[in-house]
Each structure stands twice: as structure tokens, then as C-alpha cells.
Coordinates of C-alpha atoms and ligand atoms in Angstrom, one line a residue:
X1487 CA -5.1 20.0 131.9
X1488 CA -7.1 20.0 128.6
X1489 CA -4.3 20.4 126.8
X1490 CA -1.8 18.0 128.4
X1491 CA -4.9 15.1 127.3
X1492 CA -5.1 16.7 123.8
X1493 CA -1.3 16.5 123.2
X1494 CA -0.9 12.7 124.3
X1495 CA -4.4 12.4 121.8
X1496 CA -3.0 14.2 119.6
X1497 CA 1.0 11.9 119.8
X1498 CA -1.2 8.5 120.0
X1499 CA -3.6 9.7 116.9
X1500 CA -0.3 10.1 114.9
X1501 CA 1.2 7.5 115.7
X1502 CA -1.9 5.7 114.8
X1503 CA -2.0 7.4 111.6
X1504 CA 0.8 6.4 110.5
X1505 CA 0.8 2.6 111.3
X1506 CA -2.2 2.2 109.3
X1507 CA -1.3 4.5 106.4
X1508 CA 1.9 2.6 106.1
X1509 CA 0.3 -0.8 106.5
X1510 CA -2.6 0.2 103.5
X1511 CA 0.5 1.6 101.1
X1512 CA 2.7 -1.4 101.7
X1513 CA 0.4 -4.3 102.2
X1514 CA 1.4 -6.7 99.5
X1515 CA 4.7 -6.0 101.0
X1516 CA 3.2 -8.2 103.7
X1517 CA 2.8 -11.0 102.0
X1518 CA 5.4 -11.0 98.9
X1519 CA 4.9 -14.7 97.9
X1520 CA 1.3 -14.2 97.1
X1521 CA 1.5 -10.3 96.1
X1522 CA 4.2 -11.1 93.2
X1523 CA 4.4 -12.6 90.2
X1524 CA 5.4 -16.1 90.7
X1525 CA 9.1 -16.3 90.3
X1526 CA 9.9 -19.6 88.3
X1527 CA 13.3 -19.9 89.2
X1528 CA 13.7 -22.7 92.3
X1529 CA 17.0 -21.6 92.7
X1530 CA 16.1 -17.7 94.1
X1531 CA 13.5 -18.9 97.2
X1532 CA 13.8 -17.8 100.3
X1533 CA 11.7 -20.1 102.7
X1534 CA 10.9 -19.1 105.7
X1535 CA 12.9 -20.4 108.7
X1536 CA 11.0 -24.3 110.3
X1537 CA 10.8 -24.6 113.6
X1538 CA 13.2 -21.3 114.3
X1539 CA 12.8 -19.7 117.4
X1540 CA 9.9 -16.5 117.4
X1541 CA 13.3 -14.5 117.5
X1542 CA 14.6 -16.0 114.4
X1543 CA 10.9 -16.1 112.3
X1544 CA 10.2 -12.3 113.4
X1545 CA 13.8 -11.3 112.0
X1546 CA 12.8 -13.1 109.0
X1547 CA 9.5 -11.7 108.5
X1548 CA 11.1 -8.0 109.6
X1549 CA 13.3 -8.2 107.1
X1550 CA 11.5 -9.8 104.1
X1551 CA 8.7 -7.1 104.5
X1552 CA 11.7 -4.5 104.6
X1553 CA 13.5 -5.4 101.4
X1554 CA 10.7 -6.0 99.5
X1555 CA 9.2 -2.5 100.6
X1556 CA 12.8 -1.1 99.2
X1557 CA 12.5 -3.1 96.6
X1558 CA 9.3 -2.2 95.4
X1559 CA 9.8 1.8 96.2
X1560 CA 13.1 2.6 95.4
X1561 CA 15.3 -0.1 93.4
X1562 CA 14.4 -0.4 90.1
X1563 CA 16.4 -3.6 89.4
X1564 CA 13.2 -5.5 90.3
X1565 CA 13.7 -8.2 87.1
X1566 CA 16.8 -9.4 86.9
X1567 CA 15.8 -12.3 86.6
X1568 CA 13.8 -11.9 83.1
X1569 CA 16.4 -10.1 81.3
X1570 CA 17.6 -13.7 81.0
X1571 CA 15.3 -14.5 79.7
X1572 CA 14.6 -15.4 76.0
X1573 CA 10.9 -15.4 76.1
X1574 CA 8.9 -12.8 78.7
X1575 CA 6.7 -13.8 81.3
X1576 CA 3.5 -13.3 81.2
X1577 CA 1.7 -10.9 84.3
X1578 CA -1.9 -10.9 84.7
X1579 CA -3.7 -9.6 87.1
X1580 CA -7.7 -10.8 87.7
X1581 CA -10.2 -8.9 89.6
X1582 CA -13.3 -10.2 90.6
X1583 CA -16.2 -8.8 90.6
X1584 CA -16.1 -5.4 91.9
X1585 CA -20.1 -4.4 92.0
X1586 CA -20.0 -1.1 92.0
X1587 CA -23.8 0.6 93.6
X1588 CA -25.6 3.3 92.8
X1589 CA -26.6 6.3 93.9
X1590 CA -30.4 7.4 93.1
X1591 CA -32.6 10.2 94.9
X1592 CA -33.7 8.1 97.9
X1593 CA -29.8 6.8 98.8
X1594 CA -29.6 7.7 102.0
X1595 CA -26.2 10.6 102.6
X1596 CA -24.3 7.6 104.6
X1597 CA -24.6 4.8 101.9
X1598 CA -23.6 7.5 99.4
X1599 CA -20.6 7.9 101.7
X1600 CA -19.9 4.3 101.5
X1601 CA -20.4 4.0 97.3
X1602 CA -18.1 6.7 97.3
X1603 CA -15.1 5.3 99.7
X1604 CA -15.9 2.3 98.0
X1605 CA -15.0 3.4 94.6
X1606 CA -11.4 5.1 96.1
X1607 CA -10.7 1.8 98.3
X1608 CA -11.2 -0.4 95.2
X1609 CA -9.3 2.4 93.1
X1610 CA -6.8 2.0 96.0
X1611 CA -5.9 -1.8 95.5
X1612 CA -6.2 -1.7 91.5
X1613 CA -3.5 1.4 91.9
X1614 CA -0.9 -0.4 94.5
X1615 CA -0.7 -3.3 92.7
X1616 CA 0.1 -2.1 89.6
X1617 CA 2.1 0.1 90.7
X1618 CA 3.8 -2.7 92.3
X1619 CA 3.9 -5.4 89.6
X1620 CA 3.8 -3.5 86.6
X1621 CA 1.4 -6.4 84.8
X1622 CA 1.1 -7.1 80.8
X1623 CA -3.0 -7.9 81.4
X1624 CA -5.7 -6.8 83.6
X1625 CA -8.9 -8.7 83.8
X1626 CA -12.0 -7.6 85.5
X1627 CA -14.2 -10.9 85.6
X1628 CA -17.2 -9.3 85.1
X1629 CA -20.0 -8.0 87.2
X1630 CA -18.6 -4.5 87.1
X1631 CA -21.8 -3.3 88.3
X1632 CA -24.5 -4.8 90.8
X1633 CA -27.6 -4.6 88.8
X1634 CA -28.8 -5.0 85.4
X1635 CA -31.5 -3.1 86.0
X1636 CA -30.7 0.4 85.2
X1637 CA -31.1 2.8 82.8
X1638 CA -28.9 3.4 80.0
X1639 CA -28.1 7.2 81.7
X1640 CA -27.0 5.4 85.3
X1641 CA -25.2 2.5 83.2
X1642 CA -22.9 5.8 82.0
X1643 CA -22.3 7.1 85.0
X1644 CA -21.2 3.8 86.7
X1645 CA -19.1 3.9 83.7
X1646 CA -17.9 7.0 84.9
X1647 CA -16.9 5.6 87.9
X1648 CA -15.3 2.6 86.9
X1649 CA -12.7 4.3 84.5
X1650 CA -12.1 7.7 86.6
X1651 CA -12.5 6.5 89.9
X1652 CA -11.1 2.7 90.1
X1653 CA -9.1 2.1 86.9
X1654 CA -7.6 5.9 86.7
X1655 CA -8.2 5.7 83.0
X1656 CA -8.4 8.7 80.7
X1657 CA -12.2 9.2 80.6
X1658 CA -12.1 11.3 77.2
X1659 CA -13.2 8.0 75.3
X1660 CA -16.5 7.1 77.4
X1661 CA -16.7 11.1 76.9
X1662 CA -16.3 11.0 73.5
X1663 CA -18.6 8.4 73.1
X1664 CA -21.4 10.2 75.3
X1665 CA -21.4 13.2 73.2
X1666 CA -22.3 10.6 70.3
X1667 CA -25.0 8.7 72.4
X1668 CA -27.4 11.3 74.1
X1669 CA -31.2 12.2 74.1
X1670 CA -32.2 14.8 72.3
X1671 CA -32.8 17.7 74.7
X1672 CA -31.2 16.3 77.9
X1673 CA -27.3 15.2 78.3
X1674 CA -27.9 12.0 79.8
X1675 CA -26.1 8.7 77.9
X1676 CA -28.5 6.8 75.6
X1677 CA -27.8 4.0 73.0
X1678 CA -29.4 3.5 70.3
X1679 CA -29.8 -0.4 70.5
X1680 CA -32.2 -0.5 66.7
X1681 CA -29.2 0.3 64.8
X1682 CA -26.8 -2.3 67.0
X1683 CA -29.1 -4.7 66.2
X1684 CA -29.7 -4.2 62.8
X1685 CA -25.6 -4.5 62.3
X1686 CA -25.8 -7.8 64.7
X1687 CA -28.1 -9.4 63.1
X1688 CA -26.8 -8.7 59.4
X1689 CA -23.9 -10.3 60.6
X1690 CA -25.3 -13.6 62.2
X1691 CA -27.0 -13.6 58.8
X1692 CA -25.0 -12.9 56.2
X1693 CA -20.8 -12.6 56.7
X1694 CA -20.1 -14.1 60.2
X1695 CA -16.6 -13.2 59.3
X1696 CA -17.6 -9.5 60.0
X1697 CA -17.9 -10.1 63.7
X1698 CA -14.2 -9.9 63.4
X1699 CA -13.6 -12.1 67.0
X1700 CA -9.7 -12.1 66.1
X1701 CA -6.7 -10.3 67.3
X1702 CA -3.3 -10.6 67.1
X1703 CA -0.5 -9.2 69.7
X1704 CA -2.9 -6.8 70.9
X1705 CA -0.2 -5.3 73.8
X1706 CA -2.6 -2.5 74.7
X1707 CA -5.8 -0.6 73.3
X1708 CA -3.8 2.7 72.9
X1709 CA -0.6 4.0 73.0
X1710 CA -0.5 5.9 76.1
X1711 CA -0.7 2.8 77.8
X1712 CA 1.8 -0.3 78.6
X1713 CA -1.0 -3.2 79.8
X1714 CA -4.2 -4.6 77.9
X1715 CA -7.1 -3.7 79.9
X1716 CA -10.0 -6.4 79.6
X1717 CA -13.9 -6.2 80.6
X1718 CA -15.5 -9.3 81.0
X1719 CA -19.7 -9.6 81.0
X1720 CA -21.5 -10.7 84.0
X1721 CA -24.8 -11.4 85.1
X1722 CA -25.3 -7.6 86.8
X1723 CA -24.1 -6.1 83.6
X1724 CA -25.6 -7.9 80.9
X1725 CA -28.4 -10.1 82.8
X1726 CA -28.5 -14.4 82.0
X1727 CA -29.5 -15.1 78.4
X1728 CA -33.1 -15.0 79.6
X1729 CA -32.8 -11.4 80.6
X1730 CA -30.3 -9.9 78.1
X1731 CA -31.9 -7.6 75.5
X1732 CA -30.2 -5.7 72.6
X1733 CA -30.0 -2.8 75.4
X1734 CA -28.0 -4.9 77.4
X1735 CA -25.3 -6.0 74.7
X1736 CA -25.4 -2.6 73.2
X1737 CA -24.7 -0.5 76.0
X1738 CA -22.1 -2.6 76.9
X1739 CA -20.3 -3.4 74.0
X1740 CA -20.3 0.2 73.0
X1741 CA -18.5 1.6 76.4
X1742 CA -16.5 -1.6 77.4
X1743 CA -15.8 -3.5 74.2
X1744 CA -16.7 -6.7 72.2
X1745 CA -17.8 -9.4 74.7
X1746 CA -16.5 -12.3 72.6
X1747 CA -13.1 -12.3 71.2
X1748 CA -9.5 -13.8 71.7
X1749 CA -6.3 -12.4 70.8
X1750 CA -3.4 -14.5 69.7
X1751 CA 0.2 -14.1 70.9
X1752 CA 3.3 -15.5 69.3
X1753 CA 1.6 -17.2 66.5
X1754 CA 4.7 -17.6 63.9
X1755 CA 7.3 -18.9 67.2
X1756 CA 8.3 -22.2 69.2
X1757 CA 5.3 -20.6 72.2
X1758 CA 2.3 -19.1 71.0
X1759 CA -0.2 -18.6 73.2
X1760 CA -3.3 -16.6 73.4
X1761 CA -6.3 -15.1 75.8
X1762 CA -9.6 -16.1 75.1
X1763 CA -12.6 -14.0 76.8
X1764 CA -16.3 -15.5 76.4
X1765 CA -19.1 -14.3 77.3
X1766 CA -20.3 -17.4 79.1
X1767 CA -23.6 -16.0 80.1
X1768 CA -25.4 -16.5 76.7
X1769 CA -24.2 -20.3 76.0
X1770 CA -27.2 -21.5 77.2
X1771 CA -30.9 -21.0 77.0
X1772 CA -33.7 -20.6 76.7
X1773 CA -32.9 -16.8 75.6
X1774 CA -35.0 -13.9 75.6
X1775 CA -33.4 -13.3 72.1
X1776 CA -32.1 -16.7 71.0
X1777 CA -30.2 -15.4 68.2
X1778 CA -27.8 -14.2 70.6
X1779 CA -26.8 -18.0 71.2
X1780 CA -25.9 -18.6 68.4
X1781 CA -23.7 -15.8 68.3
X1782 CA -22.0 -17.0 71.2
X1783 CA -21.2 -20.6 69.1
X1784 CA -20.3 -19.1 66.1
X1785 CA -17.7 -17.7 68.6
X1786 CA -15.9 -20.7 69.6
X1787 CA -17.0 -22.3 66.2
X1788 CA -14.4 -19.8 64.8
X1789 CA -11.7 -20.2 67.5
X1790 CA -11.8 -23.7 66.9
X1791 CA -11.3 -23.0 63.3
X1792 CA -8.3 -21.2 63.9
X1793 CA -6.5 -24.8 64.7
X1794 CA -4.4 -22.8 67.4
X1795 CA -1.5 -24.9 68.7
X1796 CA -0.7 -22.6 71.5
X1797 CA -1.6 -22.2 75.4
X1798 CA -4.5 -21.1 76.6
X1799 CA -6.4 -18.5 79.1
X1800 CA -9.8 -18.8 79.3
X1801 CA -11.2 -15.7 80.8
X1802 CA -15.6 -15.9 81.8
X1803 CA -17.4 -15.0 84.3
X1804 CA -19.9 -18.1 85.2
X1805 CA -17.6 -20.7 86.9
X1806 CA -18.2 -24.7 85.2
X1807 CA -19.9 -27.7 86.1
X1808 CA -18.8 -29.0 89.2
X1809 CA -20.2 -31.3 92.1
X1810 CA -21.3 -29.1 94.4
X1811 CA -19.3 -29.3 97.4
X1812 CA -15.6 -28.2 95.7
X1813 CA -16.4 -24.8 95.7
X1814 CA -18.9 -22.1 98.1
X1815 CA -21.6 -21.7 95.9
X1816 CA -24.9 -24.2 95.0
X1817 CA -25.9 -25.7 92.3
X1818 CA -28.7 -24.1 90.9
X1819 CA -30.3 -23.1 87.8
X1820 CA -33.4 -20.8 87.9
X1821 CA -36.3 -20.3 84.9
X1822 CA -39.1 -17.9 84.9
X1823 CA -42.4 -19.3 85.8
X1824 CA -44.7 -20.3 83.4
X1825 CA -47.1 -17.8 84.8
X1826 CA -44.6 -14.7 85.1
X1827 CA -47.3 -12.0 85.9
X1828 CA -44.8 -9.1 85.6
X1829 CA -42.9 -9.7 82.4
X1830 CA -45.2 -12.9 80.6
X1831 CA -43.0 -12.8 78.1
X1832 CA -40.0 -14.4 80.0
X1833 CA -42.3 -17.5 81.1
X1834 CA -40.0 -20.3 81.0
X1835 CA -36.6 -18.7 79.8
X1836 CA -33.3 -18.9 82.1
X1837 CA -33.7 -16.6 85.2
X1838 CA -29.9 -17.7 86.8
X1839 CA -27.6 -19.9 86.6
X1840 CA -24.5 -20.5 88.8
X1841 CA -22.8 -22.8 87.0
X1842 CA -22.3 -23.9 83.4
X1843 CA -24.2 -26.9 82.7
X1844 CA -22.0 -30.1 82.7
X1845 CA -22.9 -31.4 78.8
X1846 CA -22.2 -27.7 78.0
X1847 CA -18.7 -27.5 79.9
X1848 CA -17.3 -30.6 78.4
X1849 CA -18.3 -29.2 75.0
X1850 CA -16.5 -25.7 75.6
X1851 CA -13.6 -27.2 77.2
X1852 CA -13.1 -29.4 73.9
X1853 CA -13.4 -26.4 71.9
X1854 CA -11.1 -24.1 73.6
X1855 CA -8.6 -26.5 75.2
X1856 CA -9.0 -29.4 72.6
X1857 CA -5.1 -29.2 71.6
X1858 CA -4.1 -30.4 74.6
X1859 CA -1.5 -27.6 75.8
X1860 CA -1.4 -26.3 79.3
X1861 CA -3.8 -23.8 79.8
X1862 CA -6.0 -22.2 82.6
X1863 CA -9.5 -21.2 82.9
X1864 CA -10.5 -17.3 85.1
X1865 CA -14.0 -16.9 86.3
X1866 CA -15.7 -14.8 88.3
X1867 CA -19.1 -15.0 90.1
X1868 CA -19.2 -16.7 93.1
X1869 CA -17.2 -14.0 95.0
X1870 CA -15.4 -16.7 97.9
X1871 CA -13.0 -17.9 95.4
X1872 CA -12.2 -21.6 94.6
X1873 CA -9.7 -23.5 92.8
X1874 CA -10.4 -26.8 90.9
X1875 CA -8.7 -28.7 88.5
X1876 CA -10.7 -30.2 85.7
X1877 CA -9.6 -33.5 84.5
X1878 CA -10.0 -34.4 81.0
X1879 CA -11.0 -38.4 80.6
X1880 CA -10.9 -39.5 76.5
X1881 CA -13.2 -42.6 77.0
X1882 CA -16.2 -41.1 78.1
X1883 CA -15.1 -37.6 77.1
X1884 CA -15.9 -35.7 80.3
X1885 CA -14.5 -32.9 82.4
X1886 CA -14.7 -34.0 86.1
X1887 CA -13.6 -31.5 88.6
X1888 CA -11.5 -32.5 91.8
X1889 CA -9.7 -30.5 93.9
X1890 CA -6.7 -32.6 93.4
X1891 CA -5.5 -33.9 90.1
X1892 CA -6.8 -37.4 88.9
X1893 CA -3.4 -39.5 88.4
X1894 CA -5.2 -41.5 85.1
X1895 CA -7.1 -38.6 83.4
X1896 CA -5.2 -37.3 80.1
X1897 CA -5.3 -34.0 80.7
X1898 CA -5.6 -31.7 83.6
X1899 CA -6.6 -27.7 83.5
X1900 CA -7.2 -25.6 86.7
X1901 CA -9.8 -22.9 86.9
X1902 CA -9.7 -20.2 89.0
X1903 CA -12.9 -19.0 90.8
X1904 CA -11.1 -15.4 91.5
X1905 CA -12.3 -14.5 94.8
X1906 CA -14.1 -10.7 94.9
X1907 CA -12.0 -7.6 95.2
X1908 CA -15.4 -6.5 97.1
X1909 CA -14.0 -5.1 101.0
X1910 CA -16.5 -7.7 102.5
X1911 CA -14.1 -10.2 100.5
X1912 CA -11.1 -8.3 101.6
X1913 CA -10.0 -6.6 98.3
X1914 CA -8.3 -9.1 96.5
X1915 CA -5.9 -9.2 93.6
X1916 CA -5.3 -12.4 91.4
X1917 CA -2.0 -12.9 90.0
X1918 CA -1.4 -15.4 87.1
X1919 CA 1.9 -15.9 86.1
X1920 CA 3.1 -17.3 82.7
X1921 CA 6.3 -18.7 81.9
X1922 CA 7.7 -20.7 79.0
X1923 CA 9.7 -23.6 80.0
X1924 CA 12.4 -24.2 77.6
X1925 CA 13.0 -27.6 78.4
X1926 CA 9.7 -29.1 78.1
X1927 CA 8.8 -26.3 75.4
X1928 CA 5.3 -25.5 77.5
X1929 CA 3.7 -22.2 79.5
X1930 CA 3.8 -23.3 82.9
X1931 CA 0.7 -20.7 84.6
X1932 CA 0.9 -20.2 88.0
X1933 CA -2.1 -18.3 90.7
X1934 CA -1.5 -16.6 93.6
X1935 CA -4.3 -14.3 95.6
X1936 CA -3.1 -11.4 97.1
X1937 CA -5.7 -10.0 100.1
X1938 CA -5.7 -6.6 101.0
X1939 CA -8.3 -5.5 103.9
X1940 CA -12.1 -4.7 104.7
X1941 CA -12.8 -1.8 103.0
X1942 CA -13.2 -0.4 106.8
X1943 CA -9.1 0.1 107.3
X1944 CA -8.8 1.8 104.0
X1945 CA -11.2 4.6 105.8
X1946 CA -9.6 4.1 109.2
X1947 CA -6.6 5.6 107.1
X1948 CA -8.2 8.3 106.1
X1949 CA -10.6 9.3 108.8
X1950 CA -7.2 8.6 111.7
X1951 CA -5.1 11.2 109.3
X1952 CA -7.9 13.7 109.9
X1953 CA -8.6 13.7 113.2
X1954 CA -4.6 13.8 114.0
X1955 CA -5.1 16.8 111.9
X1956 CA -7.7 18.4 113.5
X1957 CA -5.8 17.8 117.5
X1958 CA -2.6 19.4 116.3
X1959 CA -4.8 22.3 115.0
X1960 CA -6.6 22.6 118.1
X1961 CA -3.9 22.7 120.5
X1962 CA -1.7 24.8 118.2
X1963 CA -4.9 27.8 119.1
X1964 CA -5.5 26.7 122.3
Ligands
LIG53 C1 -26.1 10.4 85.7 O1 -25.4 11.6 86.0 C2 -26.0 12.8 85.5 C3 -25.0 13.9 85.7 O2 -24.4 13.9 87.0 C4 -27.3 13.0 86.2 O3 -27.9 14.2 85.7 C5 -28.2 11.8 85.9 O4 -29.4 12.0 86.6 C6 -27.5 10.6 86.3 N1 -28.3 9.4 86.0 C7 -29.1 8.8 86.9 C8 -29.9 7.6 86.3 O5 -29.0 9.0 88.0
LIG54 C1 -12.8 -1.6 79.0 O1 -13.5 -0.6 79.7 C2 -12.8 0.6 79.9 C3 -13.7 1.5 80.6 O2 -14.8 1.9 79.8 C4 -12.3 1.2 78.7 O3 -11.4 2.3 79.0 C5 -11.6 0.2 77.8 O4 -11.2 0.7 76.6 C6 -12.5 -1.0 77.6 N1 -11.8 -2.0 76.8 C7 -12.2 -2.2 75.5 C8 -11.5 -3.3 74.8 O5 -13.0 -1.5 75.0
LIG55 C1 -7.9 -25.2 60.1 O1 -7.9 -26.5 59.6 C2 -9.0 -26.7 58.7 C3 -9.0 -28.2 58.3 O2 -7.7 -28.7 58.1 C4 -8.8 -25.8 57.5 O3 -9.9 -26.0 56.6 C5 -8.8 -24.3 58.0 O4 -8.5 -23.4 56.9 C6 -7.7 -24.2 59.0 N1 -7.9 -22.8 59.6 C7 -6.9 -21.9 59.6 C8 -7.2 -20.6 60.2 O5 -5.8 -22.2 59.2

């Protein structure tokens, strides 16, 4: 009798099993219009059937998810289409705010369960999708972590995390780097911030040039690998400017690169373009450590000096003025209180911000998208996701957000909020697509968001294959 239940268990658990394991390895597959890279070719789209009968749109839907599931597993003539091509697409994919957590002595054994899934279900998406889509760029839009306040040692170790566990880098770098940065007796990560500083601050004041902000055709940061891989400040990683110390920039420049630069693509042909990451958090004040913003001007004081006549992608993490009602989060700026008991020092200076300031935005807009070329603008932070489109008026000189474009401004550039790959958000990937029209001699960018699930079916995969384990194990001793 037992054993008659166990086995239909044991038949429905597989088949269980199975369903979801092939739903969390071939989600995009789902949804290929938003989980590929936009395909600007008109001619090659495949609408789905209006007003068919359910017959007709579930044949439709059968067979798109099939083909593009053989497609993406076994045919390797995926890009036909580009070998046409004279100039390359361009394939980016944005991640928003992943936040890792912590673990510490008092973390409970089930939320160290969960930080520990969590890493492997964030790991899972990053690893399908580029898998999938093969992309030339990946952007994390800051907040890598979900707290500025930790110590240099747990800052390493969510390092750790990040490459080994999510982005299945090599982790002999952040190694290498550890054995160079550690306290004396003990082998736990520390930076030495004095001797950062000292090298910051003789070049705010002496050769700015030595900040070296510029690249050219950066493809990748090594040879091993086929993508440029791109870290992008956030509040949780560096703080707001009235939080971030020399710690902060050190520790994070040292194990996830310069927070201020832009690399130039193309430069000597008919479509340059080029990528522009800002650390957006230290444009306004009042700072903890001013000098820091006016590091971050001499930044786009210098890109402006480059007189580039190319595209533009703006990569920050704290989204622009906006009226507040176009996207999920508030307006809201936040200082320290004059009378901060716990840290006087920070009486008065920027606590949080949410939002650029608008006098600020229109300035940094100018700067970075002053030639007038189609361009686009990633951010991170507010972790629904929004989508805007800033519209560029001469006479007053203003940026004004709408969520449609304004027929009689000049100019009109769309930024992305990208919503969170967090589980709660359900594990998204941004796509931005870049092509190069040769009739109107422009980058056409294009965005699409591709969902995955709460984090909660990723496990259901894995805790469904065990237990189907563990019933055809029993009943094969019973
Ligand atoms: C970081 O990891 C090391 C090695 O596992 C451990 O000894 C150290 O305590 C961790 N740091 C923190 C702040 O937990
Ligand atoms: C971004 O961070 C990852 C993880 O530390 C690292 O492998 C990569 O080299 C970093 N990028 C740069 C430009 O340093
Ligand atoms: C940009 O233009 C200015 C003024 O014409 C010139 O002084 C400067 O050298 C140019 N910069 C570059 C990088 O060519």
C-alpha cells in the first residue's frame, strides 16, 4: 500500500521536476522578443496571430518557444542576419542592482540559506543569458552590495561572492590582490586608503591628466574573455558624497576598477560611439571630503574636452531629475542634522538622494550628450524600473522628462531606470541593442527587459529534483 502511494509520489515529483527545471533553463525562451537582442530588421518579425482562435495563438506560442529553444541550444547559425552586416551591433546587457547580504555570527542558519541560494539564483540568470545572447558589454548598475557599512575584510568576501558565485569569473585577480592588501598577522583583506589618497590627491593637484579617465576599443579587460565586464558605484557600495570616505573609494576602486571613465569606440570611422560610466553619486554635495567633487567634474570636464562626435551610453547609478510621478520612487533628498549626535562631523552634509538634482541634470546632460547624437542614459537605484525620455528644450536650456516624447523639443534621450535583478523584482536582465543605421548614418539603441522568476522557483527546482531523488531511493529499498 505504502509503496503503491510512494511510486505515484515519486511519478508526480518527477514529472514536477522536470517542468520546472525546464521552465528555469529555457525561460527567455518564453519570451524571445524581450529576452533577445532587438533585431533591427522589419522585414524578419514574426507577430503573433490578432484575434486567432486559442487554437491558433497556442500553436503559435508552442512553436515560437520551440524554435527558439533549438535555436538557442543547438543551431549555431543564430546571426545571420549580422554577417550582413558592415558595422556590428552592439549587445549589452544591464543588471540592476543585485544587493548581495551578508553573513555575520548572529545570521540566523535559514537566512544564510537564503544569501546563499541567492547568490546561485542570481548567478543562474547572469549565466543563461549569456549563454544565450553572447553580449559585447555587461553592466552591473551599481549597488553590488546592500550596505556600506562594512569592513574592509566583509567588503572582500562579498567580493568573493560576486565574481565566484554570480559572474563565474576567475577569482585569481581579487586573490591576487588580497595577498597584496592584508593585516599583518591575520589573512583578512585590508586597504591601505593613506597611500590611495596620497596618489588622488597629487593628481587633483598637480597633473589631472594622470587620472587617465580615457580608453579606447577596450573589447575586454583580458584575454580569456570575449565581453567588457563593467562595475558601476552605488549608494550601498560607496555611500552618497556625504558618507564616502577614502575607504570607500579605495576599496572599491582597487577590487572593481576606476569609478569614472569612458571608453571610445570607432573614433577614426563614419560611427563612433562610446560608453561613458559616472559615478553619479559624488556630483553633488555637501561632501564629507569635498575634493572628491571636484574629481567627479574634472571627469566630465575632460570628456567634454574630448569634442567626441559619436553616440552615447551613459551608464550611473542615481536615476535624474524628474517630476515625481513618471517613475516608482519619491523625490527626496536627505542631509544630516545639524545636531548629528553619533557622527558630529557629518552635520549638515548629503545623507540620500534619490534623484539628481534638476540644475545638476541639465548640466550633465549638456556635457555628455551636448553633440546632439542619439544616445541613451542606464541607471540603477530605484529597483521597479522606469523608462523616461528626457527632452532637450534650447531656449530655456532644460531637460524635462515625459514619458512620451515632446513633439517641439530639439532633442530627445531615454533613460532607463533598469529594474532589479533582485528575486523580489523577478530577476531581470536589461538588453540594449545598438545598431548603426546606414541610411541616416546614426546608432539606433533599443531596450528590452527580460523577467526571469521569484527567486522561490529557482529553489523549487532544486529542492523538487531532490525529493524525486530521495522517493525513487526509498522505494528502490523498500
Ligand atoms: C571573511 O572571510 C574570512 C574567511 O572565510 C573570515 O575569516 C572573515 O571573518 C570574513 N570577514 C567577515 C567580516 O566576516
Ligand atoms: C569588475 O569587478 C570584477 C569583480 O571584482 C572584476 O573581475 C573586474 O575586473 C572588474 N572590472 C574592472 C574594470 O576592474
Ligand atoms: C577640442 O576642441 C578644443 C577647442 O577647439 C581644443 O582646444 C581641444 O584640443 C580639442 N580636444 C581634443 C581632444 O581634440
Amino acid at each position: 500500500m505504502l509503496k503503491f502511494y510512494l511510486k505515484r509520489f515519486a511519478i508526480f515529483a518527477t514529472i514536477l521536476t522536470i517542468l520546472i527545471n525546464i521552465y528555469t533553463f529555457t525561460y527567455p525562451s518564453l519570451d524571445p522578443e524581450n529576452c533577445s537582442w532587438h533585431c533591427f530588421d522589419n522585414s524578419v518579425i514574426n507577430a503573433a496571430p490578432i484575434g486567432g482562435s486559442l487554437f491558433e495563438k497556442m500553436n503559435y506560442y508552442i512553436k515560437r518557444y520551440s524554435n527558439d529553444v533549438i535555436k538557442t541550444h543547438w543551431n549555431s547559425e543564430t546571426d545571420l542576419v549580422n554577417d550582413k552586416q558592415r558595422v556590428n551591433d552592439i549587445h549589452m546587457m544591464a543588471l540592476g542592482d543585485p544587493q548581495i547580504k551578508g553573513v555575520w555570527h548572529n545570521t540566523p542558519y535559514i537566512s544564510r540559506l537564503d544569501t546563499f541560494g541567492n547568490d546561485y539564483y542570481l548567478g543562474h540568470i547572469f549565466r543563461t543569458m549569456k549563454k544565450r545572447l553572447s553580449p559585447s558589454h555587461v553592466v552591473v548598475m551599481g549597488d553590488l552590495f546592500s550596505s556600506q557599512w562594512i569592513p574592509d575584510s566583509e567588503f572582500y568576501n562579498r567580493t568573493r561572492r560576486y565574481v565566484d558565485r554570480l559572474f563565474k569569473r576567475d577569482t585569481s585577480l581579487i586573490e591576487e590582490i588580497k595577498g597584496e592588501n592584508h593585516e599583518e598577522n591575520e589573512n583578512l583583506f585590508i586597504v591601505d586608503w593613506h597611500k590611495w589618497a596620497d596618489n588622488f590627491n597629487e593628481n587633483l593637484n598637480g597633473n589631472r591628466n594622470n587620472f587617465n579617465f580615457g580608453y579606447k576599443d577596450v573589447k575586454s579587460w583580458s584575454d580569456e574573455e570575449d565581453y567588457l565586464f563593467v562595475n558601476l558605484t552605488g549608494n550601498h557600495d560607496v555611500g552618497y558624497s556625504g558618507d564616502a570616505t577614502y575607504q570607500h573609494l579605495t576599496r572599491f576602486n582597487t577590487l572593481f576598477g576606476k569609478d569614472n571613465f569612458w571608453i571610445e569606440y570607432d573614433t577614426e570611422t563614419d560611427h563612433p560611439w562610446r560608453l561613458v560610466v559616472l559615478n553619479d553619486l559624488l556630483l553633488e554635495g555637501p561632501a564629507l571630503q569635498p575634493e572628491f567633487i571636484d574629481y567627479d567634474w574634472e571627469f566630465l570636464k575632460q570628456l567634454v574636452n574630448q569634442n567626441f562626435s559619436g553616440s552615447t551610453i551613459l551608464a550611473t547609478h542615481v536615476p535624474f531629475y524628474k517630476e515625481e510621478g513618471l517613475c516608482v520612487d519619491p523625490l527626496e533628498v536627505n542631509y544630516y542634522p545639524e545636531g548629528w549626535e553619533k557622527e558630529p562631523y557629518k552635520a549638515n552634509l548629503l545623507r540620500s538622494q534619490n534623484h539628481i538634482s534638476e540644475s545638476v541634470t541639465n548640466k550633465v546632460f549638456d556635457m555628455i550628450f551636448g553633440n546632439g547624437k542619439p544616445g541613451m542614459v542606464l541607471v540603477g537605484h530605484d529597483h521597479e524600473g522606469c523608462e523616461v525620455i528626457y527632452n532637450k528644450f534650447e531656449s530655456n536650456n532644460s531637460w524635462v522628462a515625459t514619458k512620451e516624447p515632446l513633439a517641439d523639443a530639439k532633442y530627445h534621450l531615454q533613460e532607463i531606470t533598469v529594474r532589479s535583478m533582485m528575486g523580489e523584482f523577478n530577476g531581470n536582465t536589461g538588453l540594449v541593442s545598438g545598431h548603426f543605421n546606414e541610411d541616416s548614418k546614426l546608432w539606433e539603441w533599443k531596450f528590452t527587459l527580460c523577467p526571469f522568476s521569484i527567486q522561490h522557483v529557482w529553489w523549487a527546482s532544486k529542492v523538487t529534483a531532490i525529493i524525486t531523488l530521495l522517493a525513487w531511493s526509498t522505494l528502490a529499498v523498500l
